[in-house]
C-alpha cells in the first residue's frame, strides 16, 4: 500500500485511482463551490494557545457525547454511496469506528444496509435519515433502525431540495449507476477501480429493495415539507438520541432544544 502522510497525499492518490465521476462526487460542492474554501479557511483561522509547564505524560482526547465516552473528539460524517469510492468503504469505516471508538454516521443512502453497518460497527454507528418521497417510507426506515438497535438518529434538514452540484451535473452523475460512453471511457482509464468494482458488484442504495420503483431512494425527492410539526412527529417516533443535522441559526438551535431534540449538528453540509 502506498504510504500517505497528509490529507493532500490522500487526495492526490484518490484523484489518480478513482474515476473522475466518483472523485468529483466526493470532492465537489454546490454552485461555484465557494463554501468549500470558506469552510477550510474558517478552520485554518482557529489558533490554539498552548500552555507550558503542564504535566502531560498521560494524555487523553477522550470525550463524552450523547451519554457515552468516545476515544476521540470527532467522528465520521454520514455519506451516501461510499462504496462508489472503492468497494468495501462502508465496512472499512464501520470497522475503524468500532476499533477506535469514534462515532460513525451511516446514511439512509448508504451502499450498505443499516443492518449490516450495525453488525460491523455495533453501537458506534448512528443512523442518518433524510425524509423520503413519502412519510410512510421515512417512518418505516426510522423504525427499521430502531428495531436493529440504533440508539442515535441523525435527522438531516439542510437539503430541502437537492442543490445543483455543478460537477455532478457535468459528469452525468446518478445515484443508481448508468454507464454511457463518457463514463465508460472514465472507467477504462481507471482499471483498478473498475475491476475491483466489477468484481464486487455495482454499488447501489442498499437500504431500499432493488426492483421496487415506489420504495427506491430518490436523490432528487423534495424534502421541503419538513417543519416544526414534522420534527415533533420524528421526536415522538424516536425514543433514543435525536440529533438534527444541518443547523446554522441560533433561532433554530433554540427552537430545537425547546422541542426536546438532544443535539444539533452544526453544519453547512461541507458546502455541498
Ligand atoms: C460523498 C459525500 C456524501 C454525503 N452524503 C450525505 C448523506 O447521505 N447524508 C448527510 O446527512 N450528509 C451527507 N454528506 C455530508 C456530510 O455528512 C458532512 O455534512 C460533510 O462532509 C461536512 O462535514 P461537517 O458537516 O461535519 O462539517 C455527504 C458528504 C460527502 C462528502
Coordinates of C-alpha atoms and ligand atoms in Angstrom, one line a residue:
X1 CA 0.0 0.0 0.0
X2 CA 1.3 3.5 -0.9
X3 CA 2.2 5.5 2.2
X4 CA 0.3 8.6 2.8
X5 CA 1.1 11.2 5.4
X6 CA -1.2 14.2 4.8
X7 CA -4.6 14.9 3.6
X8 CA -3.1 16.3 0.4
X9 CA -1.4 12.9 -0.2
X10 CA -4.6 11.1 0.2
X11 CA -6.4 13.5 -2.2
X12 CA -3.7 13.2 -4.9
X13 CA -3.8 9.4 -4.7
X14 CA -7.6 9.3 -4.8
X15 CA -7.7 11.5 -7.8
X16 CA -5.3 9.2 -9.6
X17 CA -7.1 6.0 -8.7
X18 CA -10.8 7.0 -8.8
X19 CA -12.8 7.7 -12.0
X20 CA -13.4 11.5 -12.3
X21 CA -17.1 10.8 -11.9
X22 CA -16.5 9.4 -8.4
X23 CA -13.8 11.8 -7.3
X24 CA -15.9 14.8 -8.2
X25 CA -18.9 13.4 -6.4
X26 CA -16.8 13.2 -3.2
X27 CA -14.8 16.4 -3.6
X28 CA -17.3 18.7 -5.3
X29 CA -19.6 21.2 -3.7
X30 CA -22.7 23.2 -4.7
X31 CA -22.8 26.0 -7.2
X32 CA -19.5 27.8 -7.6
X33 CA -18.1 25.8 -4.6
X34 CA -17.1 28.9 -2.7
X35 CA -18.3 27.5 0.6
X36 CA -15.7 24.6 0.5
X37 CA -12.8 27.1 0.5
X38 CA -14.6 29.2 3.2
X39 CA -15.0 26.2 5.4
X40 CA -11.3 25.3 5.2
X41 CA -10.4 28.9 5.8
X42 CA -12.6 29.0 8.9
X43 CA -10.7 26.0 10.3
X44 CA -7.4 27.5 9.4
X45 CA -8.3 30.7 11.2
X46 CA -8.6 28.9 14.5
X47 CA -5.4 29.2 16.7
X48 CA -4.8 27.3 19.9
X49 CA -2.9 28.9 22.6
X50 CA -0.6 26.3 24.2
X51 CA 0.1 26.3 27.9
X52 CA 3.5 25.1 29.1
X53 CA 4.6 23.6 32.4
X54 CA 1.7 21.2 32.4
X55 CA 2.4 17.6 33.3
X56 CA 1.3 15.8 30.1
X57 CA 2.9 12.4 30.3
X58 CA -0.6 10.8 30.3
X59 CA -2.7 12.3 27.6
X60 CA -6.2 11.6 26.6
X61 CA -8.5 13.0 23.9
X62 CA -11.5 11.1 25.3
X63 CA -14.7 13.0 25.4
X64 CA -18.3 12.3 26.4
X65 CA -21.1 12.9 23.9
X66 CA -24.7 11.8 24.0
X67 CA -24.2 9.8 27.1
X68 CA -21.2 7.8 26.4
X69 CA -17.4 8.1 26.3
X70 CA -15.5 8.2 22.9
X71 CA -11.8 7.9 22.4
X72 CA -11.5 10.9 20.1
X73 CA -13.5 14.2 19.9
X74 CA -14.5 13.7 16.3
X75 CA -16.2 11.1 14.1
X76 CA -17.0 10.2 10.6
X77 CA -19.9 12.0 9.0
X78 CA -22.7 10.1 7.2
X79 CA -22.1 9.8 3.5
X80 CA -24.2 8.2 0.8
X81 CA -22.9 5.7 -1.6
X82 CA -19.4 5.4 -0.1
X83 CA -18.7 2.1 -2.0
X84 CA -18.6 4.2 -5.2
X85 CA -15.2 5.5 -3.9
X86 CA -14.0 1.9 -3.6
X87 CA -15.7 -1.4 -2.8
X88 CA -15.9 -2.1 0.9
X89 CA -15.5 1.5 2.0
X90 CA -18.6 1.4 4.2
X91 CA -17.4 -1.7 6.0
X92 CA -13.9 -0.2 6.4
X93 CA -15.4 3.0 8.0
X94 CA -17.5 0.8 10.3
X95 CA -14.5 -1.3 11.5
X96 CA -12.4 1.8 12.0
X97 CA -15.2 3.4 14.1
X98 CA -15.5 0.3 16.2
X99 CA -11.8 -0.2 16.7
X100 CA -11.1 3.4 17.6
X101 CA -14.3 4.0 19.5
X102 CA -15.4 7.0 17.4
X103 CA -18.9 7.7 16.1
X104 CA -19.8 7.0 12.5
X105 CA -22.9 8.1 10.7
X106 CA -24.4 5.7 8.2
X107 CA -26.6 7.4 5.6
X108 CA -30.0 6.3 4.5
X109 CA -28.5 6.5 1.0
X110 CA -25.6 4.3 2.0
X111 CA -24.3 1.5 -0.2
X112 CA -24.5 -1.0 2.7
X113 CA -27.7 -1.8 4.6
X114 CA -28.2 -0.2 8.0
X115 CA -28.5 -3.7 9.4
X116 CA -25.1 -4.7 8.1
X117 CA -23.5 -1.5 9.3
X118 CA -24.8 -2.1 12.8
X119 CA -23.4 -5.6 12.7
X120 CA -20.0 -4.3 11.7
X121 CA -19.8 -1.2 14.0
X122 CA -22.1 -2.1 16.9
X123 CA -23.3 1.0 18.7
X124 CA -20.5 3.2 17.3
X125 CA -22.8 3.8 14.3
X126 CA -25.6 6.3 14.2
X127 CA -28.3 6.2 11.6
X128 CA -28.8 9.3 9.4
X129 CA -32.1 9.8 7.6
X130 CA -33.5 12.2 5.0
X131 CA -37.2 12.4 4.6
X132 CA -38.1 10.2 1.6
X133 CA -40.7 10.8 -1.1
X134 CA -43.4 9.5 1.3
X135 CA -43.8 9.8 5.0
X136 CA -44.6 6.1 5.2
X137 CA -41.2 5.2 3.7
X138 CA -39.4 7.7 6.0
X139 CA -41.1 6.4 9.2
X140 CA -40.6 2.8 8.1
X141 CA -36.9 3.1 7.7
X142 CA -36.6 5.0 11.1
X143 CA -38.5 2.1 12.7
X144 CA -36.1 -0.3 11.0
X145 CA -33.2 1.5 12.6
X146 CA -35.0 1.4 15.9
X147 CA -35.6 -2.4 15.7
X148 CA -32.0 -3.1 14.8
X149 CA -30.9 -1.4 18.0
X150 CA -29.5 2.0 16.9
X151 CA -29.5 4.5 19.8
X152 CA -28.9 7.7 17.8
X153 CA -30.7 9.2 14.8
X154 CA -29.3 12.0 12.8
X155 CA -32.1 13.8 11.0
X156 CA -30.7 15.9 8.2
X157 CA -32.7 19.0 7.5
X158 CA -30.4 21.1 5.3
X159 CA -31.4 19.6 1.9
X160 CA -35.0 20.8 1.3
X161 CA -34.2 20.4 -2.3
X162 CA -31.0 18.9 -3.9
X163 CA -28.7 21.8 -4.6
X164 CA -27.0 22.0 -8.0
X165 CA -23.7 20.2 -7.8
X166 CA -22.1 21.6 -10.9
X167 CA -19.5 18.8 -11.3
X168 CA -22.1 16.0 -10.9
X169 CA -24.3 17.6 -13.5
X170 CA -21.5 18.0 -16.0
X171 CA -20.3 14.4 -15.3
X172 CA -23.8 12.9 -15.6
X173 CA -23.6 11.5 -12.0
X174 CA -26.5 9.5 -10.8
X175 CA -27.1 7.6 -7.6
X176 CA -28.2 4.4 -9.5
X177 CA -25.2 3.9 -11.7
X178 CA -25.8 4.3 -15.5
X179 CA -22.9 3.8 -17.9
X180 CA -22.8 5.9 -21.1
X181 CA -19.8 6.4 -23.5
X182 CA -18.2 9.2 -21.3
X183 CA -18.4 7.1 -18.1
X184 CA -17.1 4.1 -20.0
X185 CA -14.0 6.0 -21.0
X186 CA -13.6 7.4 -17.5
X187 CA -13.8 3.8 -16.1
X188 CA -11.4 2.4 -18.8
X189 CA -8.8 4.9 -17.7
X190 CA -9.1 3.8 -14.1
X191 CA -8.8 0.0 -14.5
X192 CA -8.0 -0.9 -10.9
X193 CA -11.2 0.8 -9.6
X194 CA -13.2 -0.7 -12.5
X195 CA -12.1 -4.2 -12.0
X196 CA -12.5 -4.0 -8.2
X197 CA -16.0 -2.6 -8.6
X198 CA -16.9 -5.1 -11.3
X199 CA -15.9 -8.0 -9.0
X200 CA -17.7 -6.5 -6.0
X201 CA -20.9 -5.7 -8.0
X202 CA -22.1 -2.3 -8.9
X203 CA -22.9 -0.3 -5.7
X204 CA -26.5 0.8 -5.0
X205 CA -28.5 2.4 -2.3
X206 CA -28.7 -0.8 -0.3
X207 CA -31.4 0.3 2.2
X208 CA -34.0 0.1 -0.5
X209 CA -35.2 -3.0 -2.4
X210 CA -33.7 -3.2 -5.8
X211 CA -36.7 -3.6 -8.0
X212 CA -39.3 -1.6 -6.2
X213 CA -39.8 1.8 -8.0
X214 CA -42.0 3.2 -5.2
X215 CA -39.7 2.3 -2.4
X216 CA -36.4 3.2 -4.0
X217 CA -34.1 6.0 -2.8
X218 CA -34.9 9.1 -4.9
X219 CA -32.0 11.5 -4.5
X220 CA -33.9 14.4 -6.0
X221 CA -37.1 13.9 -3.9
X222 CA -38.3 17.2 -2.3
X223 CA -37.8 17.4 1.5
X224 CA -39.3 20.8 1.7
X225 CA -42.2 19.7 3.9
X226 CA -40.0 19.3 7.0
X227 CA -41.2 21.9 9.6
X228 CA -41.7 22.1 13.3
X229 CA -44.7 19.8 13.2
X230 CA -42.8 17.3 11.2
X231 CA -40.0 17.5 13.7
X232 CA -42.4 16.8 16.6
X233 CA -43.6 13.7 14.8
X234 CA -40.0 12.4 14.4
X235 CA -39.4 13.2 18.1
X236 CA -42.4 11.1 19.0
X237 CA -41.3 8.2 16.9
X238 CA -37.7 8.1 18.1
X239 CA -37.1 7.4 21.8
X240 CA -33.3 7.5 21.5
X241 CA -30.9 10.3 20.9
X242 CA -32.2 12.6 18.2
X243 CA -29.7 14.9 16.5
X244 CA -30.8 17.4 13.9
X245 CA -28.1 17.8 11.3
X246 CA -27.5 20.9 9.2
X247 CA -28.4 23.6 11.7
X248 CA -26.9 27.1 11.2
X249 CA -29.0 29.6 13.0
X250 CA -29.2 30.2 16.8
X251 CA -33.0 30.6 16.5
X252 CA -33.3 27.1 15.0
X253 CA -31.0 25.7 17.7
X254 CA -33.0 27.2 20.5
X255 CA -36.3 26.0 18.9
X256 CA -34.9 22.5 18.6
X257 CA -33.8 22.5 22.2
X258 CA -37.3 23.6 23.2
X259 CA -38.7 20.8 21.0
X260 CA -36.8 18.2 23.0
X261 CA -34.1 17.5 20.4
X262 CA -31.0 16.1 22.1
X263 CA -28.3 17.8 20.0
X264 CA -27.8 20.0 16.9
X265 CA -25.2 19.1 14.4
X266 CA -23.8 22.5 13.2
X267 CA -23.0 22.0 9.5
X268 CA -23.4 23.5 6.1
X269 CA -23.1 20.0 4.6
X270 CA -19.5 20.6 3.6
X271 CA -20.5 23.3 1.1
X272 CA -22.5 20.7 -0.8
Ligands
LIG1 C1 -19.6 12.0 -0.6 C2 -20.4 12.6 0.4 C3 -21.7 12.1 0.7 C4 -22.5 12.7 1.6 N1 -23.8 12.2 1.9 C5 -24.5 12.6 2.9 C6 -25.7 12.0 3.3 O1 -26.1 11.0 2.7 N2 -26.4 12.5 4.3 C7 -26.0 13.6 5.0 O2 -26.7 14.0 6.0 N3 -24.8 14.2 4.7 C8 -24.1 13.7 3.7 N4 -22.9 14.4 3.4 C9 -22.4 15.5 4.2 C10 -21.6 15.0 5.4 O3 -22.3 14.3 6.3 C11 -21.0 16.2 6.1 O4 -22.0 17.1 6.5 C12 -20.0 17.0 5.3 O5 -19.0 16.1 4.8 C13 -19.3 18.1 6.0 O6 -18.9 17.8 7.3 P1 -19.5 18.6 8.6 O7 -21.0 18.6 8.4 O8 -19.0 17.8 9.8 O9 -19.0 20.0 8.5 C14 -22.1 13.8 2.4 C15 -20.8 14.3 2.2 C16 -20.0 13.7 1.2 C17 -18.6 14.3 1.0

